[in-house]
Coordinates of C-alpha atoms in Angstrom, one line a residue:
Chain S
M14 CA 20.6 -22.1 -16.6
V15 CA 19.9 -18.7 -15.1
E16 CA 16.5 -20.1 -14.1
Q17 CA 18.1 -23.0 -12.2
L18 CA 20.5 -20.6 -10.4
V19 CA 17.6 -18.4 -9.3
F20 CA 15.7 -21.5 -8.2
Y21 CA 18.6 -22.8 -6.1
A22 CA 19.2 -19.4 -4.6
L23 CA 15.5 -19.0 -3.7
S24 CA 15.3 -22.5 -2.3
G25 CA 18.4 -22.1 -0.3
I26 CA 17.0 -18.9 1.3
L27 CA 13.7 -20.6 1.8
V28 CA 15.2 -23.6 3.7
F29 CA 17.4 -21.3 5.7
A30 CA 14.4 -19.1 6.6
G31 CA 12.2 -22.0 7.4
S32 CA 14.7 -23.6 9.8
M33 CA 15.3 -20.2 11.4
V34 CA 11.6 -19.8 12.1
V35 CA 11.6 -22.8 14.4
T36 CA 15.1 -22.4 15.9
V37 CA 15.5 -18.7 16.6
R38 CA 14.7 -17.5 20.1
N39 CA 13.1 -14.2 19.6
P40 CA 9.4 -14.6 18.4
I41 CA 9.6 -11.4 16.4
H42 CA 12.6 -12.6 14.5
A43 CA 10.8 -15.9 13.9
A44 CA 7.8 -14.1 12.4
L45 CA 10.1 -12.0 10.2
F46 CA 11.9 -15.2 9.0
L47 CA 8.4 -16.6 8.2
V48 CA 7.8 -13.4 6.1
L49 CA 11.1 -14.1 4.3
A50 CA 10.0 -17.7 3.7
F51 CA 6.7 -16.6 2.2
F52 CA 8.4 -14.1 0.0
T53 CA 10.9 -16.6 -1.4
T54 CA 8.1 -19.1 -2.0
A55 CA 6.4 -16.5 -4.0
G56 CA 9.6 -16.2 -6.1
I57 CA 9.7 -19.9 -6.7
W58 CA 6.0 -19.9 -7.8
L59 CA 6.9 -17.1 -10.2
L60 CA 9.5 -19.4 -11.8
L61 CA 6.5 -21.8 -12.4
D62 CA 4.6 -19.1 -14.3
A63 CA 2.1 -19.0 -11.4
E64 CA 2.2 -15.2 -11.2
F65 CA -1.3 -14.8 -9.9
L66 CA -0.7 -17.2 -7.0
A67 CA 2.7 -15.6 -6.3
M68 CA 1.2 -12.1 -6.1
T69 CA -1.7 -13.3 -4.0
L70 CA 0.7 -15.1 -1.6
V71 CA 2.6 -11.8 -1.1
L72 CA -0.5 -9.7 -0.9
V73 CA -2.5 -11.9 1.6
Y74 CA 0.1 -13.7 3.7
V75 CA 3.0 -11.2 3.7
G76 CA 0.9 -8.0 3.4
A77 CA -1.9 -8.8 5.8
V78 CA -1.7 -12.1 7.8
M79 CA 1.9 -11.7 8.9
V80 CA 1.3 -8.0 9.8
L81 CA -1.4 -9.1 12.1
F82 CA 0.8 -11.8 13.5
L83 CA 3.6 -9.3 14.2
F84 CA 1.0 -7.0 15.7
I85 CA -0.2 -9.6 18.2
I86 CA 3.3 -10.8 19.1
M87 CA 4.4 -7.2 19.8
M88 CA 1.4 -6.7 22.1
L89 CA 1.9 -9.9 24.0
D90 CA 4.2 -10.0 27.0
I91 CA 6.1 -13.1 26.2
N92 CA 8.3 -14.4 29.0
L93 CA 10.7 -17.0 27.5
V94 CA 11.7 -18.3 30.9
V95 CA 8.1 -19.4 31.7
L96 CA 7.7 -20.8 28.3
R97 CA 10.8 -22.9 28.7
E98 CA 9.6 -24.4 32.1
G99 CA 9.5 -28.3 32.0
F100 CA 11.5 -28.3 28.7
S101 CA 13.6 -31.4 29.8
R102 CA 10.5 -33.1 31.3
Y103 CA 8.6 -33.1 28.0
L104 CA 11.7 -33.6 25.9
P105 CA 11.2 -37.4 25.3
V106 CA 7.6 -36.9 24.2
G107 CA 8.6 -34.0 21.9
I108 CA 11.4 -36.0 20.3
L109 CA 9.0 -38.9 19.7
I110 CA 6.5 -36.7 18.0
A111 CA 9.2 -35.0 16.0
V112 CA 10.5 -38.3 14.7
L113 CA 7.0 -39.5 13.9
L114 CA 6.3 -36.3 11.9
G115 CA 9.6 -36.5 10.2
L116 CA 9.0 -40.1 9.1
E117 CA 5.5 -39.2 7.8
I118 CA 6.9 -36.3 5.8
V119 CA 9.6 -38.5 4.3
M120 CA 7.0 -41.2 3.4
V121 CA 4.6 -38.7 1.8
L122 CA 7.1 -36.2 0.3
G123 CA 10.2 -38.5 -0.1
P124 CA 12.3 -38.8 -3.2
S125 CA 10.2 -41.8 -4.4
Q126 CA 7.2 -39.6 -4.8
F127 CA 8.9 -36.9 -6.9
G128 CA 11.1 -36.8 -10.0
L129 CA 10.5 -35.7 -13.5
D130 CA 9.2 -39.2 -14.5
I131 CA 6.4 -39.1 -11.9
V132 CA 5.5 -35.4 -12.0
P133 CA 6.4 -33.9 -15.4
A134 CA 7.8 -30.3 -15.5
P135 CA 5.0 -27.8 -16.2
A136 CA 5.1 -26.4 -19.7
H137 CA 6.2 -22.8 -20.1
H138 CA 3.5 -20.6 -21.7
G139 CA 4.0 -17.5 -23.8
P140 CA 3.7 -13.9 -22.5
A141 CA 0.1 -13.7 -23.8
Y142 CA -0.9 -16.5 -21.4
S143 CA -2.9 -15.2 -18.5
N144 CA -3.2 -17.7 -15.6
I145 CA -5.8 -15.5 -13.9
E146 CA -8.2 -16.3 -16.7
E147 CA -7.3 -20.0 -16.6
L148 CA -7.8 -20.1 -12.8
G149 CA -11.1 -18.2 -13.0
G150 CA -12.3 -20.4 -15.7
V151 CA -11.8 -23.5 -13.6
L152 CA -12.8 -22.0 -10.3
Y153 CA -16.2 -20.7 -11.5
T154 CA -17.2 -23.7 -13.6
V155 CA -15.7 -27.1 -12.5
Y156 CA -15.1 -26.2 -8.8
V157 CA -17.9 -23.7 -8.3
Y158 CA -19.6 -25.6 -5.5
P159 CA -16.5 -26.2 -3.3
F160 CA -15.5 -22.6 -4.0
E161 CA -18.9 -21.2 -2.9
I162 CA -19.0 -23.5 0.2
A163 CA -15.5 -22.3 1.2
A164 CA -16.7 -18.7 0.8
V165 CA -19.7 -19.3 3.0
I166 CA -17.6 -21.0 5.6
L167 CA -15.3 -18.0 5.7
L168 CA -18.3 -15.6 5.9
V169 CA -19.7 -17.6 8.9
A170 CA -16.3 -17.5 10.5
I171 CA -16.2 -13.6 10.2
V172 CA -19.7 -13.2 11.6
A173 CA -18.9 -15.6 14.4
A174 CA -15.7 -13.7 15.3
I175 CA -17.5 -10.4 15.4
A176 CA -20.4 -11.9 17.4
L177 CA -17.9 -13.3 20.0
S178 CA -16.1 -10.0 20.4
L179 CA -19.5 -8.2 20.8
S180 CA -21.2 -10.7 23.2
G181 CA -22.3 -9.1 26.4
R182 CA -21.3 -5.6 25.6
V183 CA -23.7 -4.5 23.0
K184 CA -25.9 -2.5 25.4
K185 CA -23.3 -0.4 27.1
R186 CA -21.8 0.7 23.8
R187 CA -19.6 3.7 24.3
G188 CA -18.0 5.8 21.7
Q189 CA -19.2 8.1 19.0
R190 CA -22.6 7.8 17.3
P191 CA -22.1 9.8 14.1
E192 CA -25.8 9.3 13.0
E193 CA -26.9 11.1 16.2
Q194 CA -24.3 13.8 15.8
V195 CA -25.4 14.5 12.2
V196 CA -29.1 15.1 13.1
V197 CA -28.3 17.4 16.1
N198 CA -30.3 20.6 16.0
P199 CA -28.6 23.6 17.6
R200 CA -31.9 24.9 19.0
E201 CA -32.1 21.7 21.2
R202 CA -28.6 22.3 22.6
V203 CA -28.3 26.0 23.2
R204 CA -30.9 28.3 24.8
L205 CA -30.2 32.0 24.2
V206 CA -31.4 34.2 27.1
K207 CA -31.9 37.9 26.8
M208 CA -31.2 40.1 29.8
A209 CA -30.3 43.6 30.6
A210 CA -26.5 44.3 30.4
E211 CA -26.5 46.2 33.8
R212 CA -28.8 46.8 36.7
P213 CA -30.6 50.1 37.1
D214 CA -28.8 52.6 39.4
S215 CA -31.4 52.4 42.2
E216 CA -30.7 48.7 42.9
T217 CA -26.9 49.1 43.3
P218 CA -25.9 49.0 47.0
Chain D
M27 CA 15.0 -1.5 -29.1
P28 CA 16.4 2.0 -28.9
E29 CA 19.9 2.7 -30.3
I30 CA 22.4 3.0 -27.5
P31 CA 26.1 3.5 -28.5
L32 CA 28.6 0.9 -27.4
L33 CA 25.8 -1.5 -26.4
D34 CA 26.6 -3.9 -29.2
L35 CA 30.0 -4.5 -27.8
L36 CA 28.6 -6.4 -24.8
P37 CA 27.5 -10.1 -25.0
S38 CA 23.8 -10.6 -25.6
G39 CA 22.9 -11.6 -22.0
L40 CA 24.6 -8.5 -20.6
Q41 CA 22.9 -6.4 -23.3
T42 CA 19.4 -7.1 -21.9
L43 CA 20.6 -6.6 -18.4
T44 CA 22.3 -3.3 -19.2
L45 CA 19.1 -2.1 -21.0
I46 CA 16.9 -3.0 -18.0
L47 CA 19.4 -1.2 -15.7
L48 CA 19.3 1.9 -17.9
K49 CA 15.5 1.9 -17.9
I50 CA 15.5 1.6 -14.1
I51 CA 17.8 4.6 -13.9
A52 CA 15.6 6.5 -16.3
I53 CA 12.6 5.9 -14.0
V54 CA 14.2 6.2 -10.6
T55 CA 16.3 9.4 -11.2
P56 CA 13.4 11.6 -12.3
L57 CA 11.3 10.0 -9.6
L58 CA 13.8 11.0 -6.8
L59 CA 14.1 14.5 -8.3
C60 CA 10.3 14.7 -8.2
V61 CA 10.4 13.5 -4.5
A62 CA 12.8 16.3 -3.7
Y63 CA 10.8 19.0 -5.4
L64 CA 7.6 17.7 -4.0
T65 CA 8.9 18.6 -0.5
Y66 CA 9.6 22.1 -1.9
A67 CA 6.2 22.3 -3.5
E68 CA 4.5 21.1 -0.3
R69 CA 6.2 23.8 1.8
R70 CA 5.4 26.5 -0.8
V71 CA 1.8 25.5 -1.4
I72 CA 1.0 25.1 2.3
G73 CA 2.8 28.4 2.9
F74 CA 0.6 30.3 0.5
M75 CA -2.5 28.6 1.9
Q76 CA -1.5 29.8 5.3
V77 CA -0.6 33.3 4.1
R78 CA 3.1 33.1 4.6
M79 CA 6.0 32.7 2.2
G80 CA 7.5 29.3 2.6
P81 CA 11.2 28.6 1.8
N82 CA 12.4 31.4 -0.5
R83 CA 16.0 32.1 0.5
V84 CA 18.2 29.3 -1.0
G85 CA 18.6 30.0 -4.7
P86 CA 16.0 31.8 -6.9
I87 CA 12.6 31.7 -5.1
G88 CA 14.0 29.0 -2.9
L89 CA 14.4 26.5 -5.7
L90 CA 17.7 25.0 -4.2
Q91 CA 16.1 24.4 -0.8
P92 CA 15.6 20.6 -1.4
I93 CA 19.2 20.2 -2.4
A94 CA 20.3 22.1 0.7
D95 CA 18.1 19.8 2.8
A96 CA 19.5 16.7 1.2
V97 CA 23.1 17.8 1.8
K98 CA 22.3 18.7 5.4
L99 CA 20.7 15.3 6.1
A100 CA 23.5 13.4 4.3
F101 CA 26.1 14.9 6.6
K102 CA 24.2 14.3 9.9
E103 CA 25.2 11.5 12.2
I104 CA 23.1 8.4 12.2
I105 CA 22.5 7.6 15.9
I106 CA 21.5 4.1 16.8
P107 CA 19.8 4.1 20.2
A108 CA 21.1 1.9 23.0
G109 CA 19.1 -1.4 23.2
A110 CA 18.0 -1.1 19.6
N111 CA 18.3 -4.1 17.3
R112 CA 21.0 -2.8 15.0
F113 CA 20.3 -5.0 12.0
L114 CA 16.6 -4.4 11.9
F115 CA 17.0 -0.7 12.7
I116 CA 19.1 -0.3 9.5
L117 CA 16.9 -2.6 7.5
A118 CA 13.6 -0.8 8.2
P119 CA 14.2 2.3 6.0
I120 CA 15.7 0.1 3.3
V121 CA 12.5 -2.0 3.2
S122 CA 10.4 1.1 3.1
L123 CA 12.2 2.6 0.1
A124 CA 12.7 -0.7 -1.7
T125 CA 9.0 -1.5 -1.7
A126 CA 8.1 2.1 -2.6
L127 CA 10.5 2.0 -5.6
S128 CA 9.8 -1.5 -6.9
A129 CA 6.1 -0.8 -7.4
W130 CA 7.2 1.6 -10.2
A131 CA 8.3 -1.3 -12.4
V132 CA 4.8 -1.8 -13.9
V133 CA 3.7 1.9 -14.1
P134 CA 3.0 2.8 -17.8
F135 CA 4.2 6.4 -18.7
G136 CA 2.8 6.3 -22.2
A137 CA 1.6 3.8 -24.8
G138 CA 4.1 0.8 -24.4
R139 CA 6.4 2.9 -22.2
V140 CA 6.7 0.5 -19.2
L141 CA 9.6 -1.3 -17.6
A142 CA 7.8 -4.7 -17.0
D143 CA 4.5 -5.3 -18.9
L144 CA 3.0 -7.7 -16.4
N145 CA -0.4 -9.3 -16.9
A146 CA -1.0 -9.0 -13.2
G147 CA 0.4 -5.5 -12.9
L148 CA -2.3 -4.2 -10.6
L149 CA -1.9 -7.1 -8.2
Y150 CA 1.9 -6.6 -8.3
I151 CA 1.5 -3.0 -7.2
L152 CA -1.0 -3.9 -4.5
A153 CA 1.4 -6.6 -3.2
M154 CA 4.4 -4.3 -3.2
T155 CA 2.7 -1.4 -1.5
S156 CA 1.3 -3.8 1.1
M157 CA 4.9 -4.8 1.9
G158 CA 5.7 -1.2 2.8
I159 CA 4.1 -1.7 6.2
Y160 CA 7.1 -3.8 7.2
G161 CA 9.3 -0.8 7.1
V162 CA 7.1 1.0 9.6
I163 CA 6.6 -2.1 11.9
I164 CA 10.2 -3.1 11.9
A165 CA 11.3 0.5 12.5
G166 CA 8.9 0.8 15.4
W167 CA 10.0 -2.4 17.0
A168 CA 13.7 -2.2 16.4
S169 CA 13.9 1.3 17.9
N170 CA 13.3 0.1 21.4
S171 CA 11.2 3.1 22.2
K172 CA 7.5 3.2 23.3
Y173 CA 6.6 6.1 21.1
A174 CA 8.0 4.3 18.1
L175 CA 6.2 1.1 18.9
L176 CA 2.9 2.9 19.4
G177 CA 3.3 4.7 16.1
A178 CA 4.1 1.4 14.4
M179 CA 1.0 -0.3 16.0
R180 CA -1.3 2.5 14.9
S181 CA 0.1 2.5 11.4
A182 CA 0.0 -1.3 10.9
A183 CA -3.7 -1.4 12.0
Q184 CA -4.6 1.5 9.8
M185 CA -2.8 0.3 6.7
V186 CA -4.2 -3.2 6.9
S187 CA -7.8 -1.7 7.3
Y188 CA -7.5 0.6 4.3
E189 CA -5.9 -2.0 2.1
I190 CA -9.2 -3.9 2.1
A191 CA -11.2 -0.9 0.8
M192 CA -8.4 -0.1 -1.7
G193 CA -8.4 -3.7 -2.9
F194 CA -12.2 -3.6 -3.5
A195 CA -11.9 -0.3 -5.4
L196 CA -9.3 -2.0 -7.6
V197 CA -11.7 -5.0 -8.1
G198 CA -14.2 -2.4 -9.6
V199 CA -11.5 -1.1 -11.9
L200 CA -10.5 -4.6 -13.1
M201 CA -14.1 -5.5 -13.7
A202 CA -14.6 -2.3 -15.8
A203 CA -11.4 -2.8 -17.8
G204 CA -11.4 -6.6 -18.0
S205 CA -7.7 -6.7 -17.3
L206 CA -5.1 -6.3 -14.6
N207 CA -2.6 -4.9 -17.0
L208 CA -2.2 -1.1 -16.4
G209 CA -1.6 -0.3 -20.0
E210 CA -4.8 -2.2 -21.0
I211 CA -6.7 -0.4 -18.3
V212 CA -5.7 2.9 -19.8
N213 CA -6.6 1.8 -23.3
A214 CA -10.0 0.6 -22.1
Q215 CA -10.7 4.3 -21.3
A216 CA -9.9 5.7 -24.8
G217 CA -12.3 8.1 -26.5
G218 CA -12.4 11.4 -24.6
F219 CA -13.1 12.3 -21.0
G220 CA -16.6 10.9 -21.1
H221 CA -15.1 7.4 -21.4
W222 CA -12.9 7.7 -18.4
F223 CA -13.7 5.2 -15.5
V224 CA -14.1 8.1 -13.1
W225 CA -17.7 8.5 -14.1
P226 CA -19.1 4.9 -13.7
L227 CA -16.7 4.3 -10.8
L228 CA -17.1 7.6 -9.0
P229 CA -17.6 6.2 -5.5
L230 CA -14.7 3.8 -5.9
F231 CA -12.6 6.7 -7.2
V232 CA -13.3 8.7 -4.0
V233 CA -12.7 5.7 -1.8
Y234 CA -9.5 4.8 -3.6
F235 CA -7.9 8.2 -3.3
I236 CA -8.9 8.7 0.3
S237 CA -7.6 5.2 1.1
G238 CA -4.5 6.1 -0.7
V239 CA -4.0 9.1 1.5
A240 CA -4.5 6.8 4.5
E241 CA -2.1 4.2 3.1
T242 CA 0.7 6.7 2.7
N243 CA 0.1 7.9 6.3
R244 CA -0.4 11.5 5.2
A245 CA -2.5 14.1 6.9
P246 CA -5.4 13.9 7.9
F247 CA -4.6 10.2 8.5
D248 CA -1.1 10.7 9.9
V249 CA -1.8 9.1 13.3
S250 CA 1.4 7.0 13.0
E251 CA 3.4 10.2 13.3
G252 CA 1.1 12.3 15.4
E253 CA 3.6 14.9 16.5
S254 CA 1.4 16.2 19.3
E255 CA 0.6 12.7 20.7
I256 CA 3.6 10.4 20.2
V257 CA 6.4 12.8 19.2
A258 CA 7.0 11.5 15.7
G259 CA 5.7 8.0 15.8
F260 CA 7.7 5.2 14.2
H261 CA 10.7 7.3 13.1
V262 CA 11.4 9.2 16.4
E263 CA 14.8 7.5 16.8
Y264 CA 15.9 8.0 13.3
S265 CA 18.3 10.7 12.3
G266 CA 20.2 11.9 9.2
M267 CA 20.0 9.8 6.1
S268 CA 18.1 6.9 7.6
F269 CA 15.3 9.4 8.5
S270 CA 15.3 11.0 5.1
V271 CA 15.1 7.5 3.4
F272 CA 11.7 7.1 5.2
F273 CA 10.6 10.4 3.8
M274 CA 11.8 9.6 0.3
A275 CA 9.7 6.4 0.6
E276 CA 6.6 8.3 1.8
Y277 CA 6.8 10.9 -1.0
A278 CA 7.5 8.2 -3.6
N279 CA 4.4 6.4 -2.4
M280 CA 2.4 9.7 -2.6
I281 CA 3.4 10.0 -6.3
L282 CA 2.6 6.4 -6.9
I283 CA -0.9 6.7 -5.5
S284 CA -1.4 9.8 -7.6
V285 CA -0.1 8.0 -10.7
L286 CA -2.4 5.0 -10.1
S287 CA -5.4 7.2 -9.5
S288 CA -4.8 9.0 -12.8
V289 CA -4.1 5.7 -14.7
M290 CA -7.1 3.8 -13.4
F291 CA -9.7 6.5 -13.3
L292 CA -8.6 9.5 -15.4
G293 CA -7.2 7.7 -18.4
G294 CA -3.5 8.0 -17.7
W295 CA -1.7 9.6 -20.7
L296 CA -4.9 10.0 -22.7
S297 CA -6.1 13.4 -23.7
P298 CA -9.5 14.5 -22.4
F299 CA -10.3 15.9 -25.9
E300 CA -9.5 12.7 -27.7
G301 CA -11.6 12.4 -30.9
M302 CA -12.9 16.0 -30.6
A303 CA -10.1 18.0 -32.3
S304 CA -9.7 17.8 -36.1
A305 CA -6.5 16.4 -37.8
E306 CA -5.4 20.0 -38.8
T307 CA -5.6 21.3 -35.2
L308 CA -3.6 18.3 -34.0
A309 CA -0.9 19.0 -36.6
S310 CA -0.3 22.6 -35.6
P311 CA 2.3 23.1 -32.8
L312 CA -0.2 24.5 -30.3
G313 CA -2.9 22.0 -31.2
S314 CA -0.6 19.0 -30.7
L315 CA -0.8 19.7 -27.0
L316 CA -4.4 18.6 -27.2
D317 CA -3.2 15.1 -28.4
S318 CA -2.7 12.3 -25.9
G319 CA 0.8 12.2 -24.5
F320 CA 3.1 12.3 -21.5
H321 CA 2.2 15.9 -20.6
W322 CA -1.4 14.9 -19.8
F323 CA -0.1 12.2 -17.5
V324 CA 2.1 14.7 -15.7
F325 CA -0.7 17.2 -15.5
K326 CA -3.1 14.6 -13.9
V327 CA -0.5 13.3 -11.5
A328 CA 0.3 16.9 -10.4
L329 CA -3.4 17.5 -9.8
F330 CA -3.6 14.6 -7.4
L331 CA -0.4 15.6 -5.7
F332 CA -1.9 19.1 -5.2
F333 CA -4.9 17.4 -3.5
Y334 CA -2.5 15.7 -1.1
L335 CA -1.0 19.1 -0.1
W336 CA -4.4 20.7 0.0
F337 CA -5.8 18.0 2.4
R338 CA -2.8 18.5 4.6
A339 CA -3.3 22.3 4.8
T340 CA -7.1 21.9 5.3
F341 CA -8.1 19.1 7.6
P342 CA -7.3 18.5 11.2
R343 CA -6.0 15.0 12.2
Y344 CA -8.6 12.3 12.5
R345 CA -9.1 10.6 15.9
Y346 CA -8.0 7.0 15.8
D347 CA -11.4 5.4 16.3
Q348 CA -12.9 7.6 13.6
I349 CA -10.2 6.4 11.2
M350 CA -11.2 2.8 11.9
R351 CA -14.9 3.6 11.6
L352 CA -14.3 5.3 8.2
G353 CA -12.3 2.4 6.9
W354 CA -14.4 -0.5 8.0
K355 CA -18.0 0.9 8.3
V356 CA -18.1 3.4 5.5
F357 CA -15.6 2.6 2.8
I358 CA -15.9 -1.2 2.7
P359 CA -19.7 -1.3 2.4
V360 CA -19.7 1.5 -0.2
T361 CA -17.2 -0.5 -2.4
L362 CA -19.1 -3.8 -1.9
V363 CA -22.4 -2.2 -3.0
W364 CA -20.7 -0.4 -5.9
I365 CA -19.1 -3.7 -7.2
L366 CA -22.6 -5.1 -7.4
V367 CA -23.8 -2.0 -9.3
I368 CA -20.8 -2.4 -11.7
G369 CA -21.7 -6.0 -12.3
V370 CA -25.2 -5.1 -13.2
A371 CA -24.0 -2.3 -15.4
I372 CA -21.6 -4.6 -17.3
A373 CA -24.3 -7.2 -17.7
A374 CA -26.7 -4.6 -19.0
G375 CA -23.9 -3.1 -21.3
I376 CA -24.5 0.5 -20.2
G377 CA -22.4 2.8 -22.5
P378 CA -20.1 4.4 -23.3
W379 CA -18.0 2.3 -20.8
F380 CA -19.4 -1.2 -20.9
D381 CA -20.8 -1.6 -24.4

């Protein structure tokens, strides 16, 4: 009973936040609504006993990905007037695509595909049940090859992104070189010169 | 269940709720008192380090200073700048404090003394503290001020960078303990100070605590405030209580990082002399101090908090590119290598930690 109330409250917020993401005008507000949507999704996953997935969703998407999103949006100079140019011209095409997408979503996710008779409710486990162990057990045995391949693809993506950002400016690298600073010898930098503090009297004019 | 008078009069659903609420009050009230007196301790300690007195006028040796500060801040006007986004401007400090306090739900204060005994406690804390960035970002953006925005940008980049090193340090801890539950992590370190995880995980411990200092935006990593460069960073436009809520969140996070460092690396409430003192010594009033208990927990946390204050009095502020270099090019490789070392050590069963 309480669980259902929590579910409907979270789903209500989720649907509201999701629709606000696409309708609200300010891109920052849209990103913040997306954060709210992720957070409520995590709450719904908690109701399904998927605590590891819920925590990871908050940690990765809310804590890191969306922060970078906001970071980029704040840096961009977004001019809404320019963005809206040709809105009425492209409207028919846009409506067509939207209707197509909507139909596809209804066909795949419509009420005929769901229901307790088609997808039974997941069983609740006791407090001793650790879904991290379950997940790890499956991930590192049954799905070990897909998992490793996905990891390698991500690694390649990281290396590629760094290589792209470095291309053409590796040579004229500015900035600090701590390894050179550490091995600096004071004798190479400063030369102490000994000289008389004052000239002899005879030389003064 | 502890005996609480009048609790039986409530219906059973409300009983659980009341009990949880009472527990929350029992955690948050001392925590906020600690926050208040941490500001006093900070000013006194740094004062003595810089050969001056610090606050010593309000009450005996200045002990009422935090109360006076709180009263002053509570009665100040909250100014909302023109052009600021009102809703987000008010929301930002609330997000900061809410995330800082909610992480305390899974902190164990003693054997079994925890509000929510989560299996994924460590992940929960990491998730909650990573949400704290939003307080800073929203504050910086909603203030409609370039200094605030610059501070928010710096702080967002810094916190995201150090979170990675912090997460890897936690991976080492969970490999060593074999659990994400904070109580079980402490119990895995039972058996005297030689069994604490600080020894096998020494590099991760150093990385974790320094990343923790960076995560809380404290000196020497306080570029998001940077008084001499961007006035006060993300909270320039905040005044009165809304400003002090940011500071309550910052100090609560400092205490949280200290608590986590002591729980994960120094055995939490366990005594360093566990298994060394005889039963008769432990039975005597003075000897019972040597037994595990809440006082060891407080002592360890206080030690880390002192480190925080000590750092602030000692080190000059890092330059921004140096912060990024330390996070990405030093800490992350160190943690990655050490996770491999831990894996080998666990496979080889090196004692007394992994046998």
